Coordinates of C-alpha atoms in Angstrom, one line a residue:
M1092 CA 6.8 10.6 -23.2
V1093 CA 4.8 13.8 -23.2
R1094 CA 5.1 15.8 -26.4
P1095 CA 5.0 19.5 -25.4
E1096 CA 3.5 20.5 -28.8
S1097 CA 0.5 18.2 -28.6
G1098 CA 0.1 17.0 -25.0
V1099 CA -0.2 13.4 -26.2
S1100 CA 1.8 10.7 -24.6
D1101 CA 2.3 7.2 -25.8
G1102 CA 4.2 4.0 -25.1
L1103 CA 5.8 3.8 -21.6
L1104 CA 4.7 7.0 -19.9
E1105 CA 7.2 9.4 -18.5
P1106 CA 5.0 12.1 -17.1
K1107 CA 5.9 14.8 -14.5
T1108 CA 4.8 14.2 -10.9
Y1109 CA 1.1 13.5 -11.1
Q1110 CA -0.8 13.9 -7.8
R1111 CA -4.4 13.0 -7.0
S1112 CA -7.2 15.6 -6.5
E1113 CA -10.9 15.4 -7.2
G1114 CA -10.6 12.3 -9.3
L1115 CA -7.7 13.6 -11.4
W1116 CA -4.0 13.5 -11.3
R1117 CA -2.3 16.9 -11.1
R1118 CA 1.1 17.7 -12.4
S1119 CA 3.8 19.5 -10.5
K1120 CA 5.0 22.5 -12.6
T1121 CA 8.5 22.5 -11.2
R1122 CA 11.2 22.1 -13.8
L1123 CA 14.8 21.2 -13.0
T1124 CA 17.4 23.5 -14.5
A1125 CA 20.8 22.4 -15.5
L1126 CA 22.3 24.0 -12.4
V1127 CA 19.9 22.0 -10.1
C1128 CA 20.8 18.8 -11.9
V1129 CA 24.5 19.4 -11.1
V1130 CA 23.7 20.2 -7.5
A1131 CA 21.5 17.1 -7.3
A1132 CA 24.4 15.0 -8.6
V1133 CA 26.7 16.3 -5.9
I1134 CA 24.1 15.6 -3.2
L1135 CA 23.6 12.1 -4.6
A1136 CA 27.3 11.5 -4.3
L1137 CA 27.3 12.6 -0.7
V1138 CA 24.3 10.4 0.1
V1139 CA 25.9 7.4 -1.5
G1140 CA 29.0 8.0 0.6
L1141 CA 26.8 8.3 3.7
Y1142 CA 25.0 5.1 2.7
F1143 CA 28.1 2.9 2.5
G1144 CA 29.7 4.5 5.5
L1145 CA 26.8 4.3 7.9
R1146 CA 27.6 2.5 11.1
N1147 CA 24.6 1.2 12.9
R1148 CA 23.9 0.0 16.4
S1149 CA 25.7 -2.8 18.1
A1150 CA 23.8 -5.6 19.9
S1151 CA 23.8 -3.7 23.2
S1152 CA 23.5 0.0 22.2
S1153 CA 23.3 2.3 19.2
S1154 CA 26.0 4.7 18.1
S1155 CA 23.3 7.3 17.4
S1156 CA 22.0 7.1 20.9
S1157 CA 25.4 6.8 22.7
S1158 CA 25.9 10.6 22.4
G1159 CA 22.3 11.4 23.1
P1160 CA 20.3 11.8 26.3
P1161 CA 19.9 8.8 28.6
P1162 CA 17.2 6.4 27.3
T1163 CA 13.7 6.7 28.7
T1164 CA 11.8 3.6 29.7
V1165 CA 8.4 2.2 28.5
E1166 CA 6.8 -0.7 30.3
A1167 CA 3.9 -2.8 29.0
T1168 CA 2.5 -6.3 29.3
L1169 CA 2.4 -8.5 26.2
A1170 CA -1.1 -8.8 24.8
G1171 CA -2.7 -12.2 24.7
P1172 CA -4.1 -13.8 21.6
P1173 CA -7.1 -11.9 20.1
P1174 CA -10.6 -13.3 20.9
P1175 CA -12.5 -15.2 18.2
S1176 CA -14.3 -13.1 15.7
N1177 CA -16.3 -13.4 12.5
F1178 CA -13.7 -11.5 10.5
Q1179 CA -12.0 -13.4 7.7
P1180 CA -8.4 -14.3 8.4
I1181 CA -5.3 -12.5 7.1
Q1182 CA -4.5 -13.6 3.5
P1183 CA -1.1 -14.9 2.4
S1184 CA -0.8 -11.8 0.3
F1185 CA -1.5 -9.4 3.1
V1186 CA 1.3 -7.1 1.8
S1187 CA 0.1 -6.2 -1.6
F1188 CA 0.2 -3.3 -4.1
A1189 CA -2.0 -1.3 -6.3
I1190 CA -0.7 0.2 -9.6
E1191 CA -2.3 3.3 -11.0
F1192 CA -3.9 2.0 -14.2
I1193 CA -2.1 4.1 -16.8
F1194 CA 1.3 3.4 -15.2
F1195 CA 1.0 -0.4 -15.3
P1196 CA 3.3 -0.7 -18.4
N1197 CA 6.0 1.3 -16.6
Y1198 CA 5.8 -1.2 -13.7
A1199 CA 5.4 -4.5 -15.6
G1200 CA 6.8 -3.7 -19.0
T1201 CA 5.9 -5.5 -22.2
A1202 CA 6.7 -8.8 -23.8
S1203 CA 9.8 -7.4 -25.5
S1204 CA 10.9 -5.4 -22.4
P1205 CA 9.7 -6.9 -19.1
N1206 CA 10.4 -5.0 -16.0
T1207 CA 12.5 -7.5 -14.0
F1208 CA 13.3 -5.0 -11.2
S1209 CA 9.6 -4.8 -10.2
D1210 CA 9.4 -8.6 -10.3
T1211 CA 12.4 -9.0 -8.1
L1212 CA 10.9 -6.7 -5.4
L1213 CA 7.7 -8.7 -5.5
D1214 CA 9.7 -11.9 -5.2
N1215 CA 11.5 -10.6 -2.1
I1216 CA 8.2 -10.2 -0.3
G1217 CA 6.9 -13.5 -1.6
N1218 CA 10.0 -15.3 -0.3
I1219 CA 9.1 -14.1 3.2
T1220 CA 5.4 -14.6 3.3
G1221 CA 5.2 -17.6 1.0
T1222 CA 3.0 -15.8 -1.6
K1223 CA 3.9 -13.0 -3.9
P1224 CA 1.9 -9.8 -3.4
Y1225 CA -1.4 -9.5 -5.2
V1226 CA -1.5 -6.5 -7.6
R1227 CA -4.6 -4.4 -8.3
V1228 CA -4.3 -2.5 -11.6
G1229 CA -6.8 0.3 -11.4
G1230 CA -7.4 3.8 -10.0
N1231 CA -8.8 7.0 -11.4
T1232 CA -7.3 6.4 -14.8
Q1233 CA -9.2 3.0 -15.2
D1234 CA -12.3 5.1 -15.4
L1235 CA -10.9 7.0 -18.4
A1236 CA -9.4 4.1 -20.4
I1237 CA -10.8 3.2 -23.8
Y1238 CA -9.6 0.1 -25.6
S1239 CA -8.2 0.6 -29.1
A1240 CA -7.4 -2.6 -30.9
Q1241 CA -5.2 -0.7 -33.4
L1242 CA -3.1 1.2 -30.9
P1243 CA 0.6 0.2 -31.5
T1244 CA 1.7 1.2 -28.0
P1245 CA 0.5 0.1 -24.6
T1246 CA -1.1 3.5 -23.8
Q1247 CA -1.8 6.8 -25.4
A1248 CA -2.9 9.7 -23.2
L1249 CA -4.0 13.3 -23.7
F1250 CA -2.8 15.4 -20.9
V1251 CA -4.4 18.8 -20.5
S1252 CA -2.4 21.4 -18.6
S1253 CA -3.6 24.9 -17.6
P1254 CA -2.9 27.3 -14.7
L1255 CA -6.1 26.2 -13.0
D1256 CA -6.2 22.5 -13.8
S1257 CA -3.9 19.7 -15.1
H1258 CA -5.3 16.2 -15.8
F1259 CA -5.6 13.3 -18.1
A1260 CA -8.5 13.9 -20.4
D1261 CA -8.4 10.8 -22.6
I1262 CA -6.6 7.5 -22.3
S1263 CA -6.4 4.7 -24.8
I1264 CA -4.9 1.3 -24.2
G1265 CA -3.8 -1.1 -26.9
P1266 CA -3.2 -4.9 -27.1
S1267 CA 0.3 -4.5 -25.8
F1268 CA -1.0 -3.0 -22.5
F1269 CA -1.9 -6.6 -21.5
E1270 CA 1.5 -8.1 -22.2
G1271 CA 2.7 -7.0 -18.8
F1272 CA 0.4 -9.5 -17.0
A1273 CA 2.7 -12.3 -18.1
N1274 CA 5.9 -10.7 -16.7
W1275 CA 5.3 -11.4 -13.0
P1276 CA 5.0 -15.2 -12.5
G1277 CA 2.9 -16.1 -9.5
V1278 CA 1.2 -12.8 -9.1
Q1279 CA -2.6 -12.7 -9.0
F1280 CA -4.3 -9.5 -10.3
I1281 CA -7.4 -7.4 -9.6
Y1282 CA -8.3 -5.7 -12.9
G1283 CA -10.1 -2.4 -12.9
L1284 CA -12.8 -1.9 -15.6
N1285 CA -14.2 1.4 -16.7
L1286 CA -17.7 2.0 -15.1
N1287 CA -17.6 5.8 -15.5
N1288 CA -17.5 5.8 -19.3
A1289 CA -19.5 2.7 -19.7
T1290 CA -22.5 4.4 -18.0
N1291 CA -22.0 7.7 -19.9
S1292 CA -21.7 6.8 -23.6
A1293 CA -22.1 4.1 -26.2
T1294 CA -18.4 4.3 -26.9
G1295 CA -17.6 3.6 -23.3
W1296 CA -20.0 0.6 -23.2
D1297 CA -18.5 -0.9 -26.3
S1298 CA -15.0 -0.4 -24.9
L1299 CA -16.0 -2.2 -21.7
I1300 CA -17.2 -5.3 -23.6
A1301 CA -14.1 -5.2 -25.9
T1302 CA -11.8 -4.8 -22.9
V1303 CA -13.3 -7.8 -21.1
E1304 CA -12.6 -10.0 -24.2
V1305 CA -8.9 -9.2 -24.4
A1306 CA -8.3 -8.9 -20.7
C1307 CA -9.7 -12.3 -19.8
Q1308 CA -7.4 -13.9 -22.3
A1309 CA -4.4 -12.2 -20.8
L1310 CA -5.5 -12.9 -17.2
T1311 CA -6.4 -16.6 -17.5
G1312 CA -4.9 -18.3 -14.5
K1313 CA -3.8 -14.9 -13.1
L1314 CA -7.1 -13.2 -12.2
L1315 CA -8.1 -12.8 -8.6
F1316 CA -11.1 -10.5 -9.1
W1317 CA -12.5 -7.9 -11.4
E1318 CA -13.2 -4.4 -10.1
Y1319 CA -16.0 -2.5 -11.9
G1320 CA -15.5 1.3 -11.3
N1321 CA -13.1 3.2 -9.1
E1322 CA -14.4 5.4 -6.3
P1323 CA -17.9 5.9 -7.8
D1324 CA -18.7 8.1 -4.8
A1325 CA -16.3 10.7 -6.3
Y1326 CA -17.9 10.8 -9.8
P1327 CA -19.0 14.4 -10.6
R1328 CA -22.6 13.6 -11.0
P1329 CA -25.7 15.1 -9.4
E1330 CA -27.2 13.2 -6.5
S1331 CA -30.6 13.2 -8.3
T1332 CA -29.1 10.8 -10.9
W1333 CA -26.3 9.2 -9.0
N1334 CA -27.4 7.8 -5.6
D1335 CA -27.5 4.4 -3.8
S1336 CA -30.2 3.0 -6.1
S1337 CA -28.9 4.3 -9.5
Y1338 CA -25.4 3.2 -8.7
A1339 CA -26.5 -0.2 -7.6
D1340 CA -28.5 -0.6 -10.8
S1341 CA -25.7 0.6 -13.0
W1342 CA -23.2 -1.8 -11.3
K1343 CA -25.5 -4.8 -11.7
N1344 CA -26.2 -4.0 -15.3
G1345 CA -22.5 -3.8 -16.1
T1346 CA -21.4 -6.8 -14.1
D1347 CA -24.1 -8.9 -15.8
A1348 CA -22.8 -7.8 -19.2
I1349 CA -19.2 -8.6 -18.1
Q1350 CA -20.3 -12.1 -17.1
S1351 CA -22.1 -12.6 -20.4
Q1352 CA -19.0 -11.6 -22.4
L1353 CA -16.9 -13.9 -20.3
S1354 CA -19.2 -16.8 -21.1
S1355 CA -18.4 -16.2 -24.8
S1356 CA -14.7 -15.3 -24.6
C1357 CA -13.3 -17.1 -21.6
S1358 CA -16.1 -19.5 -20.4
S1359 CA -13.9 -21.0 -17.6
M1360 CA -13.8 -17.5 -15.9
A1361 CA -17.6 -16.9 -16.0
S1362 CA -18.8 -18.8 -13.0
G1363 CA -17.9 -20.4 -9.7
D1364 CA -14.8 -19.4 -7.8
A1365 CA -13.2 -18.1 -11.0
F1366 CA -15.8 -15.3 -11.3
G1367 CA -16.1 -12.5 -8.9
F1368 CA -15.6 -8.8 -8.0
V1369 CA -14.2 -6.7 -5.3
G1370 CA -16.3 -3.8 -4.2
P1371 CA -17.6 -1.2 -3.7
S1372 CA -14.2 0.5 -3.9
L1373 CA -15.3 3.7 -2.3
L1374 CA -13.1 6.6 -1.0
G1375 CA -15.5 7.6 1.8
T1376 CA -19.0 7.1 3.2
T1377 CA -20.6 10.5 2.9
R1378 CA -22.0 9.7 -0.6
L1379 CA -23.0 6.2 -1.6
P1380 CA -22.6 4.8 2.0
P1381 CA -21.6 1.1 1.8
V1382 CA -24.5 -0.2 3.8
G1383 CA -26.9 1.9 1.8
I1384 CA -25.8 0.6 -1.6
F1385 CA -25.9 -3.0 -0.4
Q1386 CA -29.4 -2.5 0.9
A1387 CA -30.3 -1.0 -2.5
G1388 CA -29.4 -4.4 -4.1
Y1389 CA -25.7 -3.8 -5.0
N1390 CA -24.8 -7.4 -4.4
S1391 CA -28.1 -9.1 -5.1
Q1392 CA -26.4 -11.3 -7.7
G1393 CA -23.8 -12.5 -5.2
Y1394 CA -20.9 -11.4 -7.5
V1395 CA -19.0 -9.5 -4.8
K1396 CA -16.5 -12.0 -3.3
E1397 CA -14.5 -9.4 -1.2
Y1398 CA -15.4 -6.1 0.4
T1399 CA -13.0 -3.4 -0.4
L1400 CA -12.6 0.3 0.3
H1401 CA -9.9 2.9 -0.4
H1402 CA -8.0 4.9 2.3
Y1403 CA -5.5 7.6 2.7
M1404 CA -4.3 9.3 5.8
D1405 CA -4.9 12.9 4.6
N1406 CA -5.0 15.2 1.6
A1407 CA -2.3 17.9 1.5
A1408 CA -4.5 20.2 -0.6
M1409 CA -7.1 20.3 2.2
D1410 CA -5.1 20.0 5.5
Q1411 CA -1.7 20.9 6.9
V1412 CA 0.3 17.7 7.0
S1413 CA 3.7 16.8 8.6
L1414 CA 5.8 13.7 9.1
Q1415 CA 5.5 13.7 12.9
G1416 CA 1.9 15.0 13.2
T1417 CA 0.3 13.1 10.3
L1418 CA 2.3 9.9 9.8
M1419 CA 4.7 9.2 12.7
N1420 CA 1.8 9.5 15.1
H1421 CA 0.0 6.3 16.3
S1422 CA -3.1 8.1 17.6
N1423 CA -3.6 9.7 14.2
V1424 CA -3.3 6.3 12.5
I1425 CA -6.1 5.0 14.9
D1426 CA -8.2 8.1 14.3
K1427 CA -7.9 8.1 10.5
L1428 CA -8.7 4.3 10.2
S1429 CA -11.7 4.6 12.6
W1430 CA -14.3 4.9 9.7
I1431 CA -12.7 1.8 8.0
Q1432 CA -13.1 -0.1 11.3
Q1433 CA -16.8 0.9 11.5
E1434 CA -17.4 -0.3 7.9
I1435 CA -15.7 -3.6 8.7
S1436 CA -18.2 -4.1 11.5
S1437 CA -21.1 -3.0 9.5
L1438 CA -20.4 -5.1 6.4
N1439 CA -19.7 -8.1 8.5
N1440 CA -23.2 -7.9 9.8
P1441 CA -25.1 -9.8 7.1
P1442 CA -28.7 -8.9 8.2
L1443 CA -27.8 -5.2 8.2
I1444 CA -26.6 -5.5 4.5
N1445 CA -29.4 -7.6 3.2
P1446 CA -32.2 -8.6 5.7
D1447 CA -34.1 -10.7 3.1
A1448 CA -31.2 -12.8 1.9
A1449 CA -28.4 -12.7 4.4
P1450 CA -25.3 -14.6 3.2
E1451 CA -24.3 -17.5 5.4
T1452 CA -20.7 -16.4 5.8
T1453 CA -19.0 -13.0 5.9
L1454 CA -16.5 -11.9 3.2
P1455 CA -12.9 -10.9 3.4
F1456 CA -12.4 -7.2 3.7
S1457 CA -9.4 -5.4 2.1
L1458 CA -8.1 -2.0 1.2
D1459 CA -7.3 -2.4 -2.5
E1460 CA -6.0 1.1 -2.6
A1461 CA -4.3 2.8 0.3
N1462 CA -1.3 5.0 1.1
S1463 CA -0.2 8.1 3.1
I1464 CA -1.1 11.5 1.7
L1465 CA -3.0 12.6 -1.4
Q1466 CA -1.7 15.6 -3.3
G1467 CA 1.7 14.8 -1.8
N1468 CA 3.4 17.4 -4.0
L1469 CA 1.8 20.0 -1.7
A1470 CA 3.2 18.4 1.5
P1471 CA 6.3 19.7 3.1
S1472 CA 9.5 18.3 1.6
G1473 CA 10.7 15.1 3.4
T1474 CA 7.3 13.8 4.4
L1475 CA 6.3 11.0 2.0
D1476 CA 9.5 9.6 0.6
V1477 CA 11.7 9.4 3.7
F1478 CA 12.5 6.7 6.3
G1479 CA 9.8 8.1 8.6
S1480 CA 7.3 7.0 5.9
A1481 CA 8.6 3.5 6.2
L1482 CA 8.0 3.5 9.9
W1483 CA 4.5 4.8 9.3
T1484 CA 4.0 1.9 6.8
V1485 CA 4.8 -0.6 9.5
D1486 CA 2.5 1.0 12.0
Y1487 CA -0.3 1.5 9.5
M1488 CA -0.3 -2.0 8.0
L1489 CA -0.1 -3.8 11.3
Y1490 CA -2.9 -1.7 12.7
C1491 CA -5.0 -2.6 9.6
A1492 CA -4.3 -6.3 10.3
S1493 CA -5.3 -5.8 14.0
I1494 CA -8.8 -4.4 13.1
G1495 CA -9.8 -7.2 10.7
L1496 CA -8.5 -6.3 7.3
S1497 CA -7.4 -9.4 5.3
R1498 CA -5.1 -7.5 2.8
V1499 CA -3.8 -4.0 2.1
H1500 CA -2.7 -2.8 -1.4
M1501 CA -0.3 0.1 -1.1
Q1502 CA -0.9 2.4 -4.1
Q1503 CA 2.0 3.1 -6.6
G1504 CA 2.4 5.2 -9.7
S1505 CA 5.2 6.8 -11.6
G1506 CA 6.4 9.9 -9.8
F1507 CA 4.2 9.4 -6.7
L1508 CA 6.2 10.5 -3.7
Y1509 CA 5.0 7.7 -1.4
N1510 CA 6.1 4.9 -3.8
S1511 CA 7.8 1.8 -2.6
W1512 CA 9.8 1.8 -5.8
E1513 CA 10.2 3.6 -9.1
P1514 CA 10.3 1.0 -11.9
V1515 CA 11.7 3.4 -14.4
G1516 CA 13.3 6.8 -14.3
N1517 CA 12.2 9.8 -16.4
G1518 CA 15.5 11.5 -16.8
G1519 CA 14.7 14.4 -14.4
D1520 CA 12.1 14.4 -11.7
W1521 CA 12.6 10.9 -10.4
T1522 CA 15.0 8.0 -10.7
M1523 CA 14.6 4.3 -10.9
G1524 CA 15.2 2.6 -7.6
T1525 CA 14.0 1.2 -4.3
K1526 CA 12.4 3.8 -2.1
A1527 CA 12.1 4.1 1.7
P1528 CA 8.6 2.7 2.1
Y1529 CA 9.6 -0.6 0.6
Y1530 CA 11.6 -1.4 3.7
G1531 CA 8.4 -0.9 5.7
N1532 CA 6.8 -3.5 3.4
I1533 CA 9.6 -5.9 4.1
A1534 CA 9.3 -5.4 7.9
V1535 CA 5.5 -6.0 7.8
A1536 CA 6.1 -9.2 5.7
T1537 CA 8.6 -10.4 8.3
M1538 CA 6.1 -9.7 11.1
M1539 CA 3.5 -11.8 9.2
G1540 CA 6.0 -14.7 8.6
N1541 CA 5.2 -17.5 6.1
I1542 CA 1.5 -17.1 6.0
T1543 CA 1.0 -20.1 3.7
E1544 CA 2.3 -22.2 6.6
N1545 CA 0.8 -20.4 9.6
V1546 CA -1.8 -17.7 9.3
P1547 CA -1.1 -15.1 12.0
R1548 CA -3.5 -13.0 14.0
I1549 CA -2.3 -9.6 14.9
V1550 CA -3.2 -7.8 18.2
E1551 CA -2.1 -4.4 19.3
I1552 CA -0.1 -4.2 22.5
D1553 CA -1.5 -1.4 24.7
L1554 CA 1.1 1.3 25.4
S1555 CA -1.4 4.0 26.4
S1556 CA -0.4 3.9 30.0
S1557 CA 3.3 3.9 29.4
G1558 CA 3.7 7.6 28.9
V1559 CA 5.1 7.3 25.4
G1560 CA 2.0 9.2 24.0
D1561 CA 1.5 9.2 20.2
F1562 CA 5.1 8.2 19.4
A1563 CA 5.3 4.5 19.7
S1564 CA 3.3 1.4 18.9
A1565 CA 3.6 -2.4 19.4
Y1566 CA 2.0 -5.5 18.1
A1567 CA 2.0 -9.2 18.7
A1568 CA 1.5 -11.9 16.1
Y1569 CA 0.0 -15.2 17.2
I1570 CA -0.1 -18.5 15.2
N1571 CA -1.8 -21.8 15.9
S1572 CA -4.5 -20.0 18.0
N1573 CA -2.4 -19.0 21.0
T1574 CA 1.4 -19.4 20.2
L1575 CA 3.2 -16.1 20.3
A1576 CA 5.4 -15.9 17.2
R1577 CA 6.6 -12.3 16.9
V1578 CA 6.4 -8.9 18.4
A1579 CA 6.9 -5.6 16.5
V1580 CA 7.8 -2.3 18.2
I1581 CA 7.9 1.0 16.3
D1582 CA 9.5 4.1 17.8
L1583 CA 7.8 7.1 16.1
H1584 CA 9.8 9.9 17.7
Q1585 CA 11.0 12.0 14.8
Y1586 CA 14.8 12.3 14.6
N1587 CA 16.2 14.3 11.7
A1588 CA 19.7 13.4 10.5
T1589 CA 20.1 15.9 7.7
Q1590 CA 19.1 19.2 9.4
S1591 CA 19.4 20.8 12.8
D1592 CA 16.1 21.2 14.7
S1593 CA 14.4 20.4 18.0
S1594 CA 14.4 16.6 17.1
N1595 CA 18.2 16.4 17.4
A1596 CA 19.2 19.3 19.5
N1597 CA 20.4 17.0 22.3
G1598 CA 21.5 14.0 20.1
R1599 CA 19.5 11.0 19.1
G1600 CA 17.2 9.9 21.9
S1601 CA 16.4 6.2 22.7
T1602 CA 13.8 4.2 24.6
N1603 CA 14.0 0.9 26.5
Y1604 CA 10.9 -1.0 25.8
T1605 CA 10.3 -3.6 28.6
F1606 CA 7.5 -6.2 28.2
S1607 CA 6.2 -8.3 30.9
V1608 CA 5.2 -11.9 30.1
P1609 CA 1.7 -12.7 31.3
S1610 CA 0.9 -15.9 33.1
S1611 CA -0.9 -17.2 30.0
L1612 CA 2.4 -17.2 28.1
S1613 CA 4.8 -18.2 30.9
S1614 CA 4.9 -21.8 29.8
Q1615 CA 5.9 -20.7 26.3
I1616 CA 8.2 -17.8 27.1
V1617 CA 10.3 -19.3 29.9
E1618 CA 13.0 -17.7 32.0
G1619 CA 16.2 -17.3 30.1
A1620 CA 14.6 -17.7 26.7
S1621 CA 16.4 -15.9 23.9
V1622 CA 14.4 -13.5 21.7
T1623 CA 15.9 -12.7 18.3
V1624 CA 15.8 -9.0 17.1
Q1625 CA 15.7 -7.7 13.6
R1626 CA 16.0 -4.0 13.1
L1627 CA 14.5 -1.5 10.6
Q1628 CA 16.9 1.3 10.8
A1629 CA 18.5 4.4 9.2
A1630 CA 20.4 7.5 10.2
G1631 CA 17.2 9.4 10.8
S1632 CA 13.5 9.8 9.9
D1633 CA 14.3 12.3 7.2
V1634 CA 16.8 10.3 5.1
L1635 CA 16.1 8.8 1.7
S1636 CA 18.7 6.1 1.6
G1637 CA 21.0 4.1 3.8
I1638 CA 18.1 2.1 5.1
T1639 CA 18.3 -1.6 6.1
F1640 CA 16.2 -4.3 7.6
D1641 CA 18.1 -6.8 9.6
G1642 CA 21.2 -5.6 7.8
W1643 CA 19.7 -6.3 4.3
S1644 CA 19.7 -3.6 1.6
Y1645 CA 17.4 -3.8 -1.4
D1646 CA 19.0 -0.9 -3.2
Y1647 CA 18.9 -1.2 -7.0
S1648 CA 22.5 -0.1 -7.4
L1649 CA 23.8 -3.1 -5.3
D1650 CA 22.1 -6.0 -7.1
E1651 CA 19.0 -4.6 -8.9
G1652 CA 16.8 -5.0 -5.8
R1653 CA 17.9 -8.4 -4.6
P1654 CA 18.7 -8.5 -0.9
V1655 CA 22.4 -7.7 -0.1
R1656 CA 23.7 -8.1 3.4
L1657 CA 25.8 -5.1 4.4
N1658 CA 28.9 -5.9 6.5
N1659 CA 28.8 -2.6 8.4
V1660 CA 25.4 -3.2 10.0
T1661 CA 25.3 -5.4 13.1
T1662 CA 22.9 -8.3 13.0
G1663 CA 22.3 -11.4 15.0
E1664 CA 21.0 -9.6 18.0
A1665 CA 19.1 -11.3 20.8
V1666 CA 17.6 -10.3 24.2
K1667 CA 17.0 -12.6 27.2
V1668 CA 13.8 -13.1 29.3
T1669 CA 14.8 -12.2 32.8
G1670 CA 12.5 -12.1 35.8
G1671 CA 9.5 -12.6 33.5
K1672 CA 10.4 -9.6 31.4
F1673 CA 12.5 -8.7 28.3
T1674 CA 13.8 -5.4 27.2
V1675 CA 14.8 -4.0 23.8
Q1676 CA 16.3 -0.6 23.2
L1677 CA 15.2 1.4 20.2
A1678 CA 16.7 4.7 19.0
W1679 CA 14.2 7.4 18.0
S1680 CA 12.9 6.6 14.5
E1681 CA 13.5 2.9 14.5
A1682 CA 11.5 -0.4 14.6
V1683 CA 12.2 -4.0 15.5
V1684 CA 10.6 -7.3 14.8
M1685 CA 11.3 -9.8 17.6
S1686 CA 10.8 -13.6 17.1
F1687 CA 10.0 -16.2 19.7
V1688 CA 9.7 -19.3 17.4

């Protein structure tokens, strides 16, 4: 943990809440007093009581909406299967994660102390999709990490704190850092290497080569791809020395050296399908635009096997953010992902990237780092870590799938407010446990189904003419080209359960979503057909706990993250196709996945 007298941390890190800004992780200066701890314990006890006493909706109506206003109605027609495209298909590991580099030992543990809680949560998703999530180990701190063969702990970090700036200044990793890669059987990894220091100093270059030697041995049979550099467009370097051409040259020089070292240390990983990189891992397109760096020769060696960019919905240090306006808002999701959609189209146009040597096929495109709001400690309380964030996760990830992304890695790190889970507590600012966004991950995995058996194609269902505005979205999942497998509906009306405001002045609202079956699907979805319904639900968008998907809880206190069916949540719902239509009712701040096969 952080030593106040020196600012040096080692072993498994227990820092205060670090948040991302200008390539650094900032620390919240809030300290809990003993009185606050007592109050927090009382609140926790009340929340636990609410959690186990929560009575959710019956098959026909919800208790939350029964005392609210009459339900409104939304009508739409099911979307047909998406047209053929040159985009690469959704991957079995579509629901994946990214672990901030320095916190990887917290998430995975070491040989003597493996983190089985993290592995259980990864297993849960793998049991649904057929493949455990892929994990990218990287981030800003990968570009600070120097390998030290003599370091007795996984990490050692110097954290500098001042009234104007707080950040990691130096990070060392030792041999035991790599022990965690053996703790998650079946997981494939993307490993982030330090381009920033390697291009700045002899020490950084020597560390890069030494890291490759030890990392490849730990990752044999587990490596998906390497990543050389994190968000090089954010490096604080002058444009005269850091531009499309100089970056492309630096990347090629480094990746050639990495391959050379692999040939000596792990020869089986130095060529063919076993050798490759994701890239360019940019945070934006203003500086080092993707097409520009490819045209400058970035991938002239053919090492890039998968395009990847990074994406966040907003930055609380730069903009006003809110749960309803920023996250639970489908129009905002579309708007914020528009530049990603443009880059998908551009990078899937081989002649545009490299007119002289266009590749014969396009590459998969992923976000290997994504989540909701940067600098989340500056966002209003109850924005990133509540049930509304789980609903945003469902909308966000399904929309990503609908625009051609093959995989999305949701960023995690100790103390980050948008985490899907906290792998360890720190005795104060956060506690070990499953967090609200994880339930969104489970719902998305369910919508995808067993991808190893049937690769779905996701298409958005148009609700724009239904009058619901920004506060709902719907998607269809097709398998075997044109078989409708599932439909997801997300109600994004904010309903707060823990405080009185305009969202709950008249009780919890609800909406009847009625979908017409088009003639192209009438032979599959016949009159009287039964459609099963699985609900993602909680008492309101602002709650931290008491969340279930299809009646399952993944709370750590119940069975250390394994699914536990709660007997006070109604399951086994179904709706009937009648008159070529079917209707499902959702309370405000709720989502469903409906299955047809």
